[in-house]
Structures are given as C-alpha cells and as structure tokens.
Short mmCIF file of C-alpha atoms in Angstrom, two decimals:
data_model
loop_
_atom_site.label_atom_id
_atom_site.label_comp_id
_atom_site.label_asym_id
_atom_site.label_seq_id
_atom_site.Cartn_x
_atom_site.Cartn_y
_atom_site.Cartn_z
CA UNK E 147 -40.50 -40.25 55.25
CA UNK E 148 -39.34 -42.93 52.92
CA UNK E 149 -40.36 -43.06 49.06
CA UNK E 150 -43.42 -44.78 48.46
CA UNK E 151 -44.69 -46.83 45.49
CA UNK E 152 -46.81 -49.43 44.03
CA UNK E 153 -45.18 -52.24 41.93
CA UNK E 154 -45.60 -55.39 40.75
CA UNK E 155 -43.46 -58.00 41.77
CA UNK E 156 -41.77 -60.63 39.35
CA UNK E 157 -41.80 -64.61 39.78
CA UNK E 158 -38.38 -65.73 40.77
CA UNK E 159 -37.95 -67.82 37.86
CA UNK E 160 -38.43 -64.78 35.42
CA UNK E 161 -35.70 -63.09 37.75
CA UNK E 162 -33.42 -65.63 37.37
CA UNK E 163 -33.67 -65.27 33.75
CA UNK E 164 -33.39 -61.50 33.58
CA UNK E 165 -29.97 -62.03 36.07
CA UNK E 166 -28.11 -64.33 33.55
CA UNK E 167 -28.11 -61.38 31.15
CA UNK E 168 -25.91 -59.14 32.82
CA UNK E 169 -22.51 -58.46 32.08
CA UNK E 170 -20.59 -57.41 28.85
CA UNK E 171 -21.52 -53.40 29.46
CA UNK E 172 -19.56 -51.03 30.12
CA UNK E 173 -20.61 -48.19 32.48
CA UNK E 174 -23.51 -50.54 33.57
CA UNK E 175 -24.63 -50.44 37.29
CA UNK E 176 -26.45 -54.02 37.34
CA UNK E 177 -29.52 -53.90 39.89
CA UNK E 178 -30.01 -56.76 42.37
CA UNK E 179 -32.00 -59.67 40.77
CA UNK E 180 -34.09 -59.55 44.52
CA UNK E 181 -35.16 -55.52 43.73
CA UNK E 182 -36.61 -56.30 40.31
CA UNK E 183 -39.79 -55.16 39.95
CA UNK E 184 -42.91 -53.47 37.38
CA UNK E 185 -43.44 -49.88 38.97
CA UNK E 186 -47.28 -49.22 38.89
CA UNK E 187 -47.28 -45.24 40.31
CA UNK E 188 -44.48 -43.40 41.63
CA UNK E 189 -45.84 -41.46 45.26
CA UNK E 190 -42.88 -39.72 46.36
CA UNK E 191 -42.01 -38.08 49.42
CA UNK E 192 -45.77 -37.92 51.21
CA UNK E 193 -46.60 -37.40 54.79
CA UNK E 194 -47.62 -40.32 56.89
CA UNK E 195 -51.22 -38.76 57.35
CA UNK E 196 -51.45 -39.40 53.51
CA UNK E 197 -49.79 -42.85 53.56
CA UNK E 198 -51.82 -44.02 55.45
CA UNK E 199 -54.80 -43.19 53.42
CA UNK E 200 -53.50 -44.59 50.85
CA UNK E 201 -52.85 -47.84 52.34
CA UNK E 202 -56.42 -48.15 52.75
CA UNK E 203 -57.94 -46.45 50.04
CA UNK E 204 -56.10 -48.89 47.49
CA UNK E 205 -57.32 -51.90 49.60
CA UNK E 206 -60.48 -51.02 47.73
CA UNK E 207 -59.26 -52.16 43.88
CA UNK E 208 -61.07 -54.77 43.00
CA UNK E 209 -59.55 -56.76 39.66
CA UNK E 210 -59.22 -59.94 38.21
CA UNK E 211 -55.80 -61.15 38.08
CA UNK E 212 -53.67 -61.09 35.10
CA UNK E 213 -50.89 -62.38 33.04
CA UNK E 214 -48.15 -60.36 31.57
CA UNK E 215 -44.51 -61.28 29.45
CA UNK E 216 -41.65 -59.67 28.65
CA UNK E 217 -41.50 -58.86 25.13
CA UNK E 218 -38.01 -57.09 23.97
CA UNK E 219 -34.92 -55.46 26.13
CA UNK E 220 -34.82 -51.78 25.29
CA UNK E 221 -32.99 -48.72 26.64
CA UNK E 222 -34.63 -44.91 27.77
CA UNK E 223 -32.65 -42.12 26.25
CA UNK E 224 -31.55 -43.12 23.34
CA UNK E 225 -28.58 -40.58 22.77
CA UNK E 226 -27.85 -40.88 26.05
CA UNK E 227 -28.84 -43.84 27.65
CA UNK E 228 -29.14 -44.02 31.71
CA UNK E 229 -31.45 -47.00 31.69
CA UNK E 230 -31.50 -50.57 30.26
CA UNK E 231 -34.77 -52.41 30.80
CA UNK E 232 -37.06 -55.53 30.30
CA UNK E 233 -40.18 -53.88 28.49
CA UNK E 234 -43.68 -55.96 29.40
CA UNK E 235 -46.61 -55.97 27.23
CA UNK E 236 -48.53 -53.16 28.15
CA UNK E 237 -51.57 -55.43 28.67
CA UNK E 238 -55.23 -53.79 29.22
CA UNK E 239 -55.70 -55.63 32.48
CA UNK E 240 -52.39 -53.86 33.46
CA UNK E 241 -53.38 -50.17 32.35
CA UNK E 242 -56.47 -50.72 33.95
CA UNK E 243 -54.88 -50.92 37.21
CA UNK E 244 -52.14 -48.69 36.87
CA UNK E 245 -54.94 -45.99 36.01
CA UNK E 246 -57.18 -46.67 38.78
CA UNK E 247 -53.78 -46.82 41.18
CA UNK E 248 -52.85 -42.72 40.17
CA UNK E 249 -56.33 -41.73 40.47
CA UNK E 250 -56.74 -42.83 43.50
CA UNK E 251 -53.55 -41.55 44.37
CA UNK E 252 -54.67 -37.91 42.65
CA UNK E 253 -57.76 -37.99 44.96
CA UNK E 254 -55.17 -37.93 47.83
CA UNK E 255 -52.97 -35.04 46.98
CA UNK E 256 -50.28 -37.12 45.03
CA UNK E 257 -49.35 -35.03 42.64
CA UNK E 258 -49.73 -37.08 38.98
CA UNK E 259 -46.62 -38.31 37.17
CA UNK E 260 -46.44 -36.55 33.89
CA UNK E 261 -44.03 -39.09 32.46
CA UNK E 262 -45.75 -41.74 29.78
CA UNK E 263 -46.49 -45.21 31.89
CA UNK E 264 -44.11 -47.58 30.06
CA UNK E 265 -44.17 -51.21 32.29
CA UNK E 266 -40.49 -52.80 32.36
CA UNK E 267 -38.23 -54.04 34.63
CA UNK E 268 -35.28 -52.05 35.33
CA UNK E 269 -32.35 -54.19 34.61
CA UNK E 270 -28.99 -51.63 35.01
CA UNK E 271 -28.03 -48.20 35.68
CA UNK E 272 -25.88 -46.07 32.78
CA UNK E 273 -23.43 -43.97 33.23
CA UNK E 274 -21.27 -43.03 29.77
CA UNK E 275 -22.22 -46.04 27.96
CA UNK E 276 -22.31 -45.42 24.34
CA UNK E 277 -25.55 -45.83 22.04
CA UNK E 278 -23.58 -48.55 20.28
CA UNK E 279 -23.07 -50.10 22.69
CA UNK E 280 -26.33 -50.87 24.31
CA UNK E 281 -27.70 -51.75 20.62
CA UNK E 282 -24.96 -54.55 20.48
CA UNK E 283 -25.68 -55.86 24.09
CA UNK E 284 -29.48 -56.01 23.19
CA UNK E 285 -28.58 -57.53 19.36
CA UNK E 286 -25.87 -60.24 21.66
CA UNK E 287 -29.19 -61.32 23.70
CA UNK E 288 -31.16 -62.63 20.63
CA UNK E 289 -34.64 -60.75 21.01
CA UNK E 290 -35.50 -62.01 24.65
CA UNK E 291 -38.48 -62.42 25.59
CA UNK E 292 -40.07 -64.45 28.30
CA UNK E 293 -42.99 -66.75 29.49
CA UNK E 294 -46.46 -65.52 30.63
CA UNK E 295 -46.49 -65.04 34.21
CA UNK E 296 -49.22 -64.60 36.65
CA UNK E 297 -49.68 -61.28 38.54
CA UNK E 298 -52.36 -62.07 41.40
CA UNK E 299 -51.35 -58.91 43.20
CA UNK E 300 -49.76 -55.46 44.18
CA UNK E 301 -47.08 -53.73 47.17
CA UNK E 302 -46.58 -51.07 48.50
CA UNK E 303 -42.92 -50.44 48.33
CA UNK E 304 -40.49 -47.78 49.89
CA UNK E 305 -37.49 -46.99 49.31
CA UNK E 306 -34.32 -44.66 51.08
CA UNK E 307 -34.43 -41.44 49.02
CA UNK E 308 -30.67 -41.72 48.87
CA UNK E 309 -30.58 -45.00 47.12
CA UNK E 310 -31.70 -45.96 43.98
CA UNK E 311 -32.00 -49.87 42.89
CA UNK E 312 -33.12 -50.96 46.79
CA UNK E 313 -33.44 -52.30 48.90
CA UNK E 314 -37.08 -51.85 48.82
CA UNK E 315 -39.10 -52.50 51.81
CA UNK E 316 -42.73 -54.03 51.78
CA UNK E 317 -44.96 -51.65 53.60
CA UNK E 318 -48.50 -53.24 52.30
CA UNK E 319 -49.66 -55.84 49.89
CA UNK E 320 -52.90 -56.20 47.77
CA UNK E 321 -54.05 -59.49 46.51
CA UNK E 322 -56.16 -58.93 42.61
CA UNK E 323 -57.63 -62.78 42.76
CA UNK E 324 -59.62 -62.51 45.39
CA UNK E 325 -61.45 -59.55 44.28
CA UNK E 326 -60.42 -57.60 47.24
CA UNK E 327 -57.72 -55.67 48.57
CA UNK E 328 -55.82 -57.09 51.61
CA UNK E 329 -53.60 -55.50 53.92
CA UNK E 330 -51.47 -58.42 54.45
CA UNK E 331 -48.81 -58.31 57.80
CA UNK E 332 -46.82 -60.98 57.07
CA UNK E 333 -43.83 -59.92 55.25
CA UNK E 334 -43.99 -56.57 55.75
CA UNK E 335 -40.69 -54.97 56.78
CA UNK E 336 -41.64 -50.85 56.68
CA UNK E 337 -43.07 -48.07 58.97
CA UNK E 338 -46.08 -49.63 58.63
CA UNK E 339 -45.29 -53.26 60.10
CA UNK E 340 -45.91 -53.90 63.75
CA UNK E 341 -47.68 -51.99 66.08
CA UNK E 342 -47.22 -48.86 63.85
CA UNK E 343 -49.44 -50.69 61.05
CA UNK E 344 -52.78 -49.05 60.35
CA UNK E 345 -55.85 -51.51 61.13
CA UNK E 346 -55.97 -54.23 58.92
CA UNK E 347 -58.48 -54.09 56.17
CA UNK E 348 -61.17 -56.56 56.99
CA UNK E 349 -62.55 -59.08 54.25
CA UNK E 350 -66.41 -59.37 54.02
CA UNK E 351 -67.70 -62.70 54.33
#
C-alpha cells in the first residue's frame, strides 16, 4: 500500500514565489515547486479496508473555507537541521480541521501522530548543512512572507514509501466551501481512480 495523507494544496502563484528562493545552500535537496504542499495528518502505511473508510468518513467534514499566509522561513532541528520550511499562520479555522482530520482518523485505527502540528511548506531537504548557514540563507531572504490565500479544500495524497518529496498522487479530494465533502474523480491519479474508486459520495440536494 502506498503512504496516505491529507494536505492542503498551495495556489500556484504562492509556489512560484516559494521556487525563486532556492539556491545558495549547501547540502540542500530542493523539493519540486509541483509537490509543495501543507500536510494536515500523516496516515501511514494502512490497509485498503481502512482507506477506504477513510475516504468516506472524511467526506463528512463540514467547514467554511479559509484563508491562510506564510509568515517567516524557518528550519526543524536547529543543531542539526534536516528541514527548511515556509511556516503558515497556524490559523483557528486551520486547527480546527486538522483536529477533526486525526480524530477521525483515530476512530479508524490510525494510530495518532505524537509530533506537535506545525503547518509549513516543506521547501528543501538537509543533509550536513551548518546552523550558520541556514540562519544566513533565511537573514539573505529578507523576512518573507506572503499574501493571504484561499484554501476551499483538502486531498488525499499518497506517496511511494521509498521516496520522499513526490511525486504525490491524488487519491480523493474534499471541497470546505460547499459545506460538504466531495469525492471528486476528476484528477485523481491513485488506487482509488477508475473502476477501483469507492462509490462516490453523493451531495444532498
């Protein structure tokens, strides 16, 4: 089974913005502007009988959509960093729904992430890149921060477990404006695409 989990997706013109600042770090492993994205809950390896409970149980989230920003590039482990990332503005809206996301998820048998949620954007992979370094990159890109953008939905992602930084396939997607969840199959690209797609969640009238 591929690794599943939910993310946010990022408007291409934010993406675009976050691309121009690569470069200039050594040891840096720069991800693909096209895989950016705001993990919500991390599932793992589950079996498909649980997938696909999933994929309907979170068609049932029903939420406003929401606007987040980027507000500062920062770096996890700070003696030894292995991450540079776009931090977002942990907005209620978007703890809201990253909450209701694991416990549904928890309800299922997927066991809980113990790490802290922390919404960012991974930006590059590092590998023996000093402290100093990173904290002159970050100082060299003025403060970033970006726009508002809207977030009027959710996907379900996957991913090889052999590869980190994508591709990522879409395997469901949930729309937050309409107050529903919809199993969308256009532009899926996963297991779940096709004729192996579970039914598609119906909208009341």
């Amino acid at each position: 089974m591929p690794r599943l989990f939910t993310a946010l997706r990022i408007p291409d013109s934010l993406s675009l913005q976050l691309a121009l600042l690569k470069g200039g770090l050594n040891g840096a492993r720069w991800i693909d502007r096209e895989n950016y994205h705001i993990t919500l809950a991390f599932f793992g390896d589950i079996d498909r009988h649980t997938a696909n409970d999933l994929v309907v149980a979170l068609g049932g989230i029903d939420r406003h959509a929401f606007s987040l920003r980027v507000d500062r590039l920062d770096v996890f482990g700070n003696d030894k960093p292995r991450a540079l990332f776009a931090h977002v503005e942990p907005d209620p809206a978007l703890m809201d729904l990253q909450g209701e996301i694991e416990r549904i998820a928890t309800r299922h048998g997927v066991p809980r992430d113990r790490r802290k949620f922390v919404p960012h954007v991974t930006l590059a992979r590092l590998k023996g890149t000093a402290p100093h370094e990173v904290a002159r990159f970050i100082h060299s890109r003025g403060g970033y921060h970006s726009a508002e953008f809207e977030v009027e939905g959710f996907d379900l992602l996957s991913s090889k477990a052999s590869i980190g930084g994508g591709p990522y396939l879409t395997e469901a997607r949930y729309r937050l404006e309409s107050f529903e969840g919809l199993y969308d199959e256009s532009d899926l690209e996963g297991e779940w695409a096709g004729e192996a797609a579970p039914p598609r969640i119906s909208v009341p009238a």
